Short mmCIF file of N, CA and C in Angstrom, two decimals:
data_model
loop_
_atom_site.label_atom_id
_atom_site.label_comp_id
_atom_site.label_asym_id
_atom_site.label_seq_id
_atom_site.Cartn_x
_atom_site.Cartn_y
_atom_site.Cartn_z
N LEU R 1 -2.44 -39.47 42.03
CA LEU R 1 -3.04 -38.21 42.37
C LEU R 1 -3.47 -37.49 41.10
N LEU R 2 -4.58 -36.79 41.18
CA LEU R 2 -5.06 -35.98 40.06
C LEU R 2 -4.61 -34.54 40.26
N LYS R 3 -4.21 -33.92 39.17
CA LYS R 3 -3.77 -32.54 39.24
C LYS R 3 -4.64 -31.71 38.30
N GLU R 4 -5.18 -30.61 38.79
CA GLU R 4 -6.05 -29.76 37.97
C GLU R 4 -5.20 -28.93 37.02
N GLU R 5 -5.58 -28.93 35.75
CA GLU R 5 -4.88 -28.15 34.73
C GLU R 5 -5.21 -26.67 34.89
N GLU R 6 -4.27 -25.82 34.46
CA GLU R 6 -4.54 -24.38 34.45
C GLU R 6 -5.65 -24.09 33.44
N SER R 7 -6.45 -23.11 33.74
CA SER R 7 -7.55 -22.78 32.83
C SER R 7 -6.99 -22.26 31.51
N ALA R 8 -7.70 -22.53 30.45
CA ALA R 8 -7.27 -22.10 29.12
C ALA R 8 -7.38 -20.58 29.02
N LYS R 9 -6.46 -20.00 28.29
CA LYS R 9 -6.47 -18.55 28.09
C LYS R 9 -7.35 -18.25 26.89
N THR R 10 -8.14 -17.18 27.02
CA THR R 10 -8.99 -16.77 25.91
C THR R 10 -8.28 -15.70 25.10
N VAL R 11 -8.59 -15.65 23.82
CA VAL R 11 -8.00 -14.66 22.92
C VAL R 11 -9.12 -13.79 22.39
N ASP R 12 -8.92 -12.49 22.44
CA ASP R 12 -9.90 -11.55 21.91
C ASP R 12 -9.90 -11.62 20.39
N ALA R 13 -11.04 -11.94 19.81
CA ALA R 13 -11.14 -12.08 18.35
C ALA R 13 -11.01 -10.72 17.64
N ASN R 14 -11.15 -9.62 18.37
CA ASN R 14 -11.07 -8.30 17.76
C ASN R 14 -9.63 -7.78 17.64
N ILE R 15 -8.69 -8.50 18.23
CA ILE R 15 -7.30 -8.07 18.14
C ILE R 15 -6.80 -8.39 16.74
N MET R 16 -6.20 -7.38 16.12
CA MET R 16 -5.70 -7.55 14.76
C MET R 16 -4.18 -7.59 14.78
N LEU R 17 -3.61 -8.49 14.03
CA LEU R 17 -2.16 -8.57 13.93
C LEU R 17 -1.61 -7.32 13.25
N ALA R 18 -0.44 -6.92 13.66
CA ALA R 18 0.18 -5.73 13.09
C ALA R 18 1.10 -6.15 11.94
N GLU R 19 0.52 -6.44 10.80
CA GLU R 19 1.29 -6.83 9.63
C GLU R 19 1.58 -5.61 8.77
N LYS R 20 2.73 -5.61 8.12
CA LYS R 20 3.11 -4.50 7.26
C LYS R 20 2.24 -4.50 6.01
N VAL R 21 1.83 -3.29 5.61
CA VAL R 21 0.97 -3.15 4.44
C VAL R 21 1.24 -1.81 3.76
N THR R 22 1.08 -1.79 2.45
CA THR R 22 1.17 -0.54 1.69
C THR R 22 -0.19 -0.26 1.08
N VAL R 23 -0.72 0.94 1.32
CA VAL R 23 -2.00 1.35 0.77
C VAL R 23 -1.74 2.34 -0.35
N VAL R 24 -2.43 2.13 -1.48
CA VAL R 24 -2.29 3.00 -2.64
C VAL R 24 -3.61 3.73 -2.85
N PHE R 25 -3.54 5.06 -3.02
CA PHE R 25 -4.69 5.90 -3.26
C PHE R 25 -4.48 6.61 -4.59
N THR R 26 -5.47 6.55 -5.49
CA THR R 26 -5.31 7.17 -6.81
C THR R 26 -6.01 8.52 -6.88
N LYS R 27 -5.68 9.30 -7.90
CA LYS R 27 -6.28 10.62 -8.10
C LYS R 27 -7.80 10.53 -8.28
N SER R 28 -8.28 9.41 -8.82
CA SER R 28 -9.72 9.24 -9.03
C SER R 28 -10.44 8.68 -7.81
N GLY R 29 -9.71 8.46 -6.71
CA GLY R 29 -10.33 8.03 -5.47
C GLY R 29 -10.37 6.53 -5.25
N TRP R 30 -9.59 5.76 -5.99
CA TRP R 30 -9.56 4.31 -5.83
C TRP R 30 -8.50 3.92 -4.83
N LEU R 31 -8.79 2.87 -4.06
CA LEU R 31 -7.88 2.37 -3.02
C LEU R 31 -7.58 0.90 -3.24
N THR R 32 -6.36 0.51 -2.93
CA THR R 32 -5.98 -0.89 -2.89
C THR R 32 -4.86 -1.04 -1.87
N GLN R 33 -4.60 -2.26 -1.45
CA GLN R 33 -3.51 -2.50 -0.52
C GLN R 33 -2.69 -3.69 -0.98
N ARG R 34 -1.43 -3.68 -0.60
CA ARG R 34 -0.52 -4.77 -0.88
C ARG R 34 0.20 -5.13 0.41
N LYS R 35 0.52 -6.40 0.57
CA LYS R 35 1.26 -6.84 1.76
C LYS R 35 2.68 -6.33 1.69
N GLY R 36 3.21 -5.93 2.84
CA GLY R 36 4.60 -5.52 2.95
C GLY R 36 4.85 -4.07 2.59
N PHE R 37 6.12 -3.69 2.71
CA PHE R 37 6.58 -2.35 2.37
C PHE R 37 7.38 -2.43 1.07
N ASP R 38 7.80 -1.29 0.58
CA ASP R 38 8.60 -1.21 -0.64
C ASP R 38 7.93 -1.91 -1.82
N VAL R 39 6.65 -1.65 -1.99
CA VAL R 39 5.88 -2.24 -3.09
C VAL R 39 6.26 -1.54 -4.39
N ASP R 40 6.45 -2.31 -5.44
CA ASP R 40 6.75 -1.76 -6.76
C ASP R 40 5.43 -1.28 -7.37
N THR R 41 5.16 0.01 -7.26
CA THR R 41 3.88 0.54 -7.73
C THR R 41 3.76 0.56 -9.25
N SER R 42 4.86 0.39 -9.94
CA SER R 42 4.79 0.37 -11.40
C SER R 42 4.07 -0.87 -11.92
N THR R 43 3.93 -1.89 -11.06
CA THR R 43 3.24 -3.12 -11.47
C THR R 43 1.73 -3.06 -11.20
N ILE R 44 1.27 -1.99 -10.55
CA ILE R 44 -0.15 -1.86 -10.24
C ILE R 44 -0.88 -1.31 -11.46
N GLN R 45 -1.87 -2.06 -11.93
CA GLN R 45 -2.62 -1.64 -13.12
C GLN R 45 -3.78 -0.75 -12.70
N LEU R 46 -3.77 0.48 -13.24
CA LEU R 46 -4.81 1.46 -12.94
C LEU R 46 -5.75 1.60 -14.12
N LYS R 47 -6.90 2.21 -13.86
CA LYS R 47 -7.83 2.50 -14.95
C LYS R 47 -7.21 3.56 -15.86
N ASP R 48 -7.62 3.56 -17.12
CA ASP R 48 -7.09 4.52 -18.09
C ASP R 48 -7.25 5.96 -17.58
N GLY R 49 -6.17 6.73 -17.64
CA GLY R 49 -6.21 8.13 -17.24
C GLY R 49 -5.99 8.36 -15.76
N ASP R 50 -5.98 7.30 -14.94
CA ASP R 50 -5.80 7.46 -13.50
C ASP R 50 -4.32 7.40 -13.16
N GLN R 51 -3.95 8.02 -12.02
CA GLN R 51 -2.57 8.03 -11.55
C GLN R 51 -2.56 7.80 -10.06
N ILE R 52 -1.43 7.33 -9.55
CA ILE R 52 -1.28 7.17 -8.11
C ILE R 52 -1.11 8.54 -7.48
N GLU R 53 -1.95 8.85 -6.52
CA GLU R 53 -1.88 10.11 -5.77
C GLU R 53 -0.92 9.97 -4.59
N LYS R 54 -1.04 8.84 -3.89
CA LYS R 54 -0.25 8.67 -2.67
C LYS R 54 -0.11 7.19 -2.34
N THR R 55 1.06 6.81 -1.86
CA THR R 55 1.26 5.48 -1.29
C THR R 55 1.66 5.67 0.16
N MET R 56 1.17 4.79 1.02
CA MET R 56 1.43 4.91 2.45
C MET R 56 1.81 3.55 3.00
N GLU R 57 2.83 3.51 3.83
CA GLU R 57 3.22 2.28 4.49
C GLU R 57 2.79 2.35 5.94
N GLY R 58 2.16 1.28 6.40
CA GLY R 58 1.70 1.23 7.78
C GLY R 58 1.49 -0.21 8.20
N LYS R 59 0.72 -0.37 9.24
CA LYS R 59 0.42 -1.70 9.76
C LYS R 59 -1.09 -1.91 9.74
N THR R 60 -1.48 -3.17 9.66
CA THR R 60 -2.89 -3.50 9.52
C THR R 60 -3.72 -3.10 10.74
N ASN R 61 -3.09 -2.86 11.88
CA ASN R 61 -3.84 -2.46 13.07
C ASN R 61 -3.92 -0.94 13.24
N GLN R 62 -3.38 -0.18 12.30
CA GLN R 62 -3.44 1.28 12.36
C GLN R 62 -4.65 1.77 11.56
N PRO R 63 -5.39 2.75 12.09
CA PRO R 63 -6.47 3.32 11.29
C PRO R 63 -5.94 4.20 10.17
N VAL R 64 -6.66 4.22 9.08
CA VAL R 64 -6.35 5.13 7.97
C VAL R 64 -7.18 6.39 8.20
N VAL R 65 -6.52 7.54 8.17
CA VAL R 65 -7.16 8.83 8.44
C VAL R 65 -7.35 9.57 7.13
N ILE R 66 -8.56 10.10 6.92
CA ILE R 66 -8.87 10.84 5.70
C ILE R 66 -9.37 12.22 6.09
N LEU R 67 -8.78 13.27 5.50
CA LEU R 67 -9.21 14.65 5.71
C LEU R 67 -9.89 15.12 4.43
N SER R 68 -11.13 15.59 4.55
CA SER R 68 -11.88 16.01 3.38
C SER R 68 -11.87 17.54 3.23
N SER R 69 -12.28 17.99 2.05
CA SER R 69 -12.27 19.42 1.73
C SER R 69 -13.23 20.25 2.58
N SER R 70 -14.20 19.62 3.22
CA SER R 70 -15.12 20.36 4.09
C SER R 70 -14.61 20.44 5.52
N GLY R 71 -13.42 19.88 5.77
CA GLY R 71 -12.86 19.91 7.12
C GLY R 71 -13.27 18.74 7.97
N ARG R 72 -13.92 17.75 7.36
CA ARG R 72 -14.32 16.56 8.11
C ARG R 72 -13.19 15.54 8.11
N LEU R 73 -13.11 14.81 9.21
CA LEU R 73 -12.10 13.77 9.38
C LEU R 73 -12.81 12.43 9.44
N PHE R 74 -12.28 11.45 8.72
CA PHE R 74 -12.85 10.11 8.67
C PHE R 74 -11.77 9.09 8.99
N ASN R 75 -12.20 7.93 9.46
CA ASN R 75 -11.30 6.80 9.66
C ASN R 75 -11.83 5.59 8.91
N MET R 76 -10.93 4.75 8.49
CA MET R 76 -11.32 3.46 7.95
C MET R 76 -10.27 2.44 8.37
N LYS R 77 -10.68 1.19 8.44
CA LYS R 77 -9.77 0.11 8.78
C LYS R 77 -9.11 -0.40 7.50
N VAL R 78 -7.90 -0.87 7.63
CA VAL R 78 -7.19 -1.41 6.47
C VAL R 78 -7.99 -2.55 5.86
N GLY R 79 -8.68 -3.32 6.69
CA GLY R 79 -9.48 -4.44 6.20
C GLY R 79 -10.62 -4.03 5.28
N GLU R 80 -10.99 -2.74 5.27
CA GLU R 80 -12.04 -2.26 4.37
C GLU R 80 -11.51 -1.94 2.97
N ILE R 81 -10.20 -2.00 2.80
CA ILE R 81 -9.57 -1.67 1.53
C ILE R 81 -9.31 -2.95 0.75
N ALA R 82 -9.63 -2.93 -0.53
CA ALA R 82 -9.47 -4.10 -1.40
C ALA R 82 -8.01 -4.54 -1.45
N THR R 83 -7.81 -5.82 -1.68
CA THR R 83 -6.46 -6.39 -1.74
C THR R 83 -6.17 -6.96 -3.12
N GLY R 84 -4.93 -7.32 -3.33
CA GLY R 84 -4.54 -7.95 -4.59
C GLY R 84 -4.69 -6.99 -5.75
N LYS R 85 -5.25 -7.48 -6.85
CA LYS R 85 -5.45 -6.65 -8.04
C LYS R 85 -6.74 -5.85 -7.96
N ASN R 86 -7.48 -6.00 -6.88
CA ASN R 86 -8.78 -5.33 -6.74
C ASN R 86 -8.62 -3.92 -6.17
N PHE R 87 -9.58 -3.09 -6.50
CA PHE R 87 -9.67 -1.72 -5.99
C PHE R 87 -11.08 -1.50 -5.48
N ASN R 88 -11.24 -0.60 -4.52
CA ASN R 88 -12.57 -0.10 -4.20
C ASN R 88 -12.49 1.42 -4.11
N HIS R 89 -13.61 2.07 -4.44
CA HIS R 89 -13.63 3.53 -4.43
C HIS R 89 -13.89 4.03 -3.02
N ILE R 90 -13.25 5.14 -2.68
CA ILE R 90 -13.38 5.70 -1.34
C ILE R 90 -14.84 5.98 -0.99
N ASN R 91 -15.66 6.36 -1.97
CA ASN R 91 -17.07 6.64 -1.71
C ASN R 91 -17.87 5.38 -1.42
N SER R 92 -17.34 4.22 -1.72
CA SER R 92 -18.04 2.97 -1.37
C SER R 92 -17.79 2.59 0.08
N VAL R 93 -16.81 3.22 0.71
CA VAL R 93 -16.46 2.94 2.10
C VAL R 93 -16.90 4.07 3.03
N LEU R 94 -16.80 5.31 2.55
CA LEU R 94 -17.12 6.49 3.37
C LEU R 94 -18.20 7.32 2.70
N SER R 95 -18.92 8.08 3.52
CA SER R 95 -19.96 8.99 3.02
C SER R 95 -19.38 10.39 2.88
N LEU R 96 -18.68 10.62 1.77
CA LEU R 96 -18.01 11.91 1.57
C LEU R 96 -18.89 12.96 0.91
N GLY R 97 -19.98 12.54 0.28
CA GLY R 97 -20.81 13.50 -0.45
C GLY R 97 -20.02 14.10 -1.59
N ASN R 98 -20.02 15.43 -1.69
CA ASN R 98 -19.29 16.13 -2.76
C ASN R 98 -17.88 16.53 -2.36
N ASP R 99 -17.45 16.13 -1.17
CA ASP R 99 -16.11 16.48 -0.70
C ASP R 99 -15.03 15.79 -1.53
N THR R 100 -13.88 16.42 -1.58
CA THR R 100 -12.70 15.79 -2.16
C THR R 100 -11.74 15.44 -1.03
N ILE R 101 -10.82 14.54 -1.31
CA ILE R 101 -9.85 14.13 -0.31
C ILE R 101 -8.67 15.10 -0.34
N ILE R 102 -8.36 15.67 0.81
CA ILE R 102 -7.21 16.56 0.94
C ILE R 102 -5.97 15.75 1.29
N ASP R 103 -6.11 14.84 2.23
CA ASP R 103 -4.97 14.02 2.64
C ASP R 103 -5.47 12.71 3.21
N ILE R 104 -4.59 11.71 3.15
CA ILE R 104 -4.88 10.39 3.68
C ILE R 104 -3.57 9.86 4.25
N LEU R 105 -3.62 9.30 5.46
CA LEU R 105 -2.41 8.79 6.11
C LEU R 105 -2.76 7.73 7.14
N PHE R 106 -1.75 7.02 7.59
CA PHE R 106 -1.91 6.09 8.70
C PHE R 106 -1.75 6.87 10.00
N ALA R 107 -2.64 6.64 10.96
CA ALA R 107 -2.52 7.28 12.26
C ALA R 107 -1.45 6.55 13.06
N GLU R 108 -0.41 7.28 13.40
CA GLU R 108 0.67 6.71 14.20
C GLU R 108 0.65 7.36 15.57
N GLU R 109 0.82 6.54 16.61
CA GLU R 109 0.79 7.06 17.97
C GLU R 109 1.94 8.03 18.22
N ASN R 110 1.66 9.01 19.07
CA ASN R 110 2.66 9.96 19.56
C ASN R 110 3.31 10.79 18.45
N LYS R 111 2.52 11.15 17.47
CA LYS R 111 3.01 12.05 16.43
C LYS R 111 2.16 13.31 16.47
N GLU R 112 2.78 14.43 16.10
CA GLU R 112 2.06 15.69 16.03
C GLU R 112 2.11 16.20 14.60
N TYR R 113 1.03 16.87 14.22
CA TYR R 113 0.89 17.39 12.87
C TYR R 113 0.43 18.84 12.91
N VAL R 114 0.82 19.60 11.89
CA VAL R 114 0.28 20.94 11.68
C VAL R 114 -0.85 20.78 10.69
N VAL R 115 -2.01 21.32 11.05
CA VAL R 115 -3.17 21.32 10.17
C VAL R 115 -3.48 22.79 9.90
N SER R 116 -3.60 23.17 8.61
CA SER R 116 -3.79 24.57 8.29
C SER R 116 -4.61 24.73 7.03
N ASN R 117 -4.99 25.99 6.77
CA ASN R 117 -5.68 26.29 5.51
C ASN R 117 -5.04 27.53 4.89
N ASP R 118 -5.45 27.84 3.67
CA ASP R 118 -4.83 28.96 2.97
C ASP R 118 -5.38 30.33 3.40
N ALA R 119 -6.27 30.34 4.40
CA ALA R 119 -6.76 31.59 4.95
C ALA R 119 -5.95 32.02 6.17
N GLY R 120 -4.90 31.25 6.49
CA GLY R 120 -4.02 31.62 7.58
C GLY R 120 -4.35 30.98 8.91
N TYR R 121 -5.34 30.09 8.95
CA TYR R 121 -5.71 29.43 10.19
C TYR R 121 -4.97 28.09 10.27
N GLY R 122 -4.46 27.76 11.44
CA GLY R 122 -3.79 26.48 11.61
C GLY R 122 -3.58 26.16 13.07
N PHE R 123 -3.27 24.91 13.33
CA PHE R 123 -3.03 24.48 14.69
C PHE R 123 -2.22 23.19 14.68
N ILE R 124 -1.65 22.87 15.84
CA ILE R 124 -0.90 21.63 16.01
C ILE R 124 -1.82 20.64 16.69
N VAL R 125 -1.82 19.42 16.21
CA VAL R 125 -2.72 18.40 16.75
C VAL R 125 -1.96 17.10 16.96
N ASP R 126 -2.28 16.42 18.04
CA ASP R 126 -1.72 15.10 18.32
C ASP R 126 -2.50 14.07 17.51
N SER R 127 -1.82 13.05 17.03
CA SER R 127 -2.46 12.04 16.18
C SER R 127 -3.62 11.32 16.87
N LYS R 128 -3.66 11.31 18.19
CA LYS R 128 -4.78 10.65 18.87
C LYS R 128 -6.10 11.37 18.59
N GLU R 129 -6.03 12.65 18.19
CA GLU R 129 -7.23 13.41 17.83
C GLU R 129 -7.77 13.00 16.47
N PHE R 130 -7.01 12.20 15.73
CA PHE R 130 -7.45 11.73 14.41
C PHE R 130 -8.43 10.57 14.49
N ILE R 131 -8.56 9.97 15.66
CA ILE R 131 -9.41 8.79 15.80
C ILE R 131 -10.87 9.22 15.85
N VAL R 132 -11.67 8.63 14.96
CA VAL R 132 -13.08 8.97 14.81
C VAL R 132 -13.91 7.70 14.96
N LYS R 133 -14.90 7.75 15.82
CA LYS R 133 -15.77 6.59 16.02
C LYS R 133 -16.93 6.57 15.03
N ALA R 134 -17.44 7.75 14.68
CA ALA R 134 -18.64 7.84 13.84
C ALA R 134 -18.30 7.56 12.37
N LYS R 135 -19.11 6.74 11.72
CA LYS R 135 -18.92 6.42 10.30
C LYS R 135 -19.02 7.69 9.43
N ALA R 136 -19.83 8.66 9.87
CA ALA R 136 -20.01 9.90 9.12
C ALA R 136 -18.86 10.89 9.35
N GLY R 137 -17.86 10.51 10.14
CA GLY R 137 -16.73 11.38 10.41
C GLY R 137 -17.04 12.41 11.48
N LYS R 138 -16.12 13.35 11.65
CA LYS R 138 -16.34 14.43 12.62
C LYS R 138 -15.82 15.72 12.03
N ASN R 139 -16.44 16.83 12.45
CA ASN R 139 -15.95 18.14 12.05
C ASN R 139 -14.61 18.37 12.73
N PHE R 140 -13.61 18.63 11.93
CA PHE R 140 -12.25 18.74 12.44
C PHE R 140 -11.71 20.16 12.30
N MET R 141 -12.06 20.81 11.18
CA MET R 141 -11.59 22.17 10.92
C MET R 141 -12.69 22.92 10.19
N SER R 142 -13.01 24.10 10.68
CA SER R 142 -14.02 24.92 10.02
C SER R 142 -13.40 25.60 8.80
N VAL R 143 -14.15 25.55 7.70
CA VAL R 143 -13.69 26.21 6.48
C VAL R 143 -14.82 27.03 5.91
N GLY R 144 -14.48 28.17 5.36
CA GLY R 144 -15.47 29.02 4.71
C GLY R 144 -15.37 28.87 3.21
N GLU R 145 -16.13 29.68 2.50
CA GLU R 145 -16.07 29.66 1.05
C GLU R 145 -14.70 30.13 0.58
N GLU R 146 -14.24 29.57 -0.51
CA GLU R 146 -12.96 29.93 -1.12
C GLU R 146 -11.77 29.66 -0.21
N VAL R 147 -11.94 28.80 0.79
CA VAL R 147 -10.83 28.44 1.69
C VAL R 147 -10.45 26.99 1.40
N ASN R 148 -9.17 26.75 1.23
CA ASN R 148 -8.66 25.42 0.95
C ASN R 148 -7.83 24.91 2.11
N ILE R 149 -8.06 23.66 2.47
CA ILE R 149 -7.29 23.03 3.55
C ILE R 149 -5.99 22.47 2.96
N ASN R 150 -4.91 22.61 3.70
CA ASN R 150 -3.62 22.07 3.29
C ASN R 150 -3.47 20.63 3.81
N GLU R 151 -2.56 19.89 3.20
CA GLU R 151 -2.26 18.54 3.66
C GLU R 151 -1.67 18.59 5.06
N PHE R 152 -1.79 17.46 5.79
CA PHE R 152 -1.15 17.34 7.09
C PHE R 152 0.36 17.50 6.92
N LYS R 153 0.98 18.18 7.85
CA LYS R 153 2.44 18.28 7.89
C LYS R 153 2.90 17.73 9.22
N GLU R 154 3.65 16.63 9.18
CA GLU R 154 4.14 16.03 10.41
C GLU R 154 5.22 16.90 11.03
N LEU R 155 5.12 17.11 12.34
CA LEU R 155 6.16 17.84 13.06
C LEU R 155 7.26 16.85 13.40
N LYS R 156 8.45 17.19 13.02
CA LYS R 156 9.61 16.33 13.31
C LYS R 156 10.24 16.83 14.59
N GLU R 157 11.50 16.56 14.77
CA GLU R 157 12.23 16.94 15.98
C GLU R 157 12.55 18.43 16.03
N GLU R 158 12.37 19.16 14.92
CA GLU R 158 12.71 20.57 14.91
C GLU R 158 11.84 21.34 15.90
N PRO R 159 12.42 22.29 16.61
CA PRO R 159 11.66 23.01 17.63
C PRO R 159 10.81 24.17 17.09
N PHE R 160 10.87 24.46 15.77
CA PHE R 160 10.17 25.62 15.25
C PHE R 160 9.32 25.25 14.04
N VAL R 161 8.26 26.01 13.86
CA VAL R 161 7.44 25.92 12.66
C VAL R 161 7.45 27.30 12.04
N ILE R 162 7.73 27.37 10.75
CA ILE R 162 7.76 28.66 10.05
C ILE R 162 6.45 28.84 9.30
N CYS R 163 5.83 29.98 9.47
CA CYS R 163 4.58 30.30 8.80
C CYS R 163 4.76 31.58 8.02
N SER R 164 4.04 31.70 6.92
CA SER R 164 4.10 32.94 6.15
C SER R 164 2.70 33.32 5.72
N SER R 165 2.54 34.58 5.37
CA SER R 165 1.24 35.09 4.96
C SER R 165 1.43 36.14 3.87
N THR R 166 0.41 36.27 3.03
CA THR R 166 0.47 37.30 2.00
C THR R 166 -0.23 38.57 2.43
N ASP R 167 -0.80 38.57 3.63
CA ASP R 167 -1.50 39.76 4.14
C ASP R 167 -0.53 40.81 4.64
#
């Protein structure tokens, strides 16, 4: 007797494995990534005069979120960041214009953040709002002249947020 085999299962080629990765961002805007967590950043060779601004641990399937000084929010995939001893500049991946980077982080599901500026405006946002489809980013926070945006502050389990003002 002949028996029909079960049909083969297809795999979506767009699915990315969730491998551990550390992303390094320098003060001059250079990015690189290393496999795994707990990377010894002292072994990373930087250009003369440059320093590490931030290191972030995440997974290769998480988007990297960038907040710019104009209040625009951008996303990039970990795969767009150079690996090994190589670096690429943030402006080679994103269209930031004259903006500077205020903060950069991995978007993690089910996290809330406080986003604020030094003019006293702020709000709580769920990390799902950090996802941006457009390469040019999206307007995330309105800022006027002489107003500076603060870094993202993750809300932990504490039930209160303390705010202060000089007004």
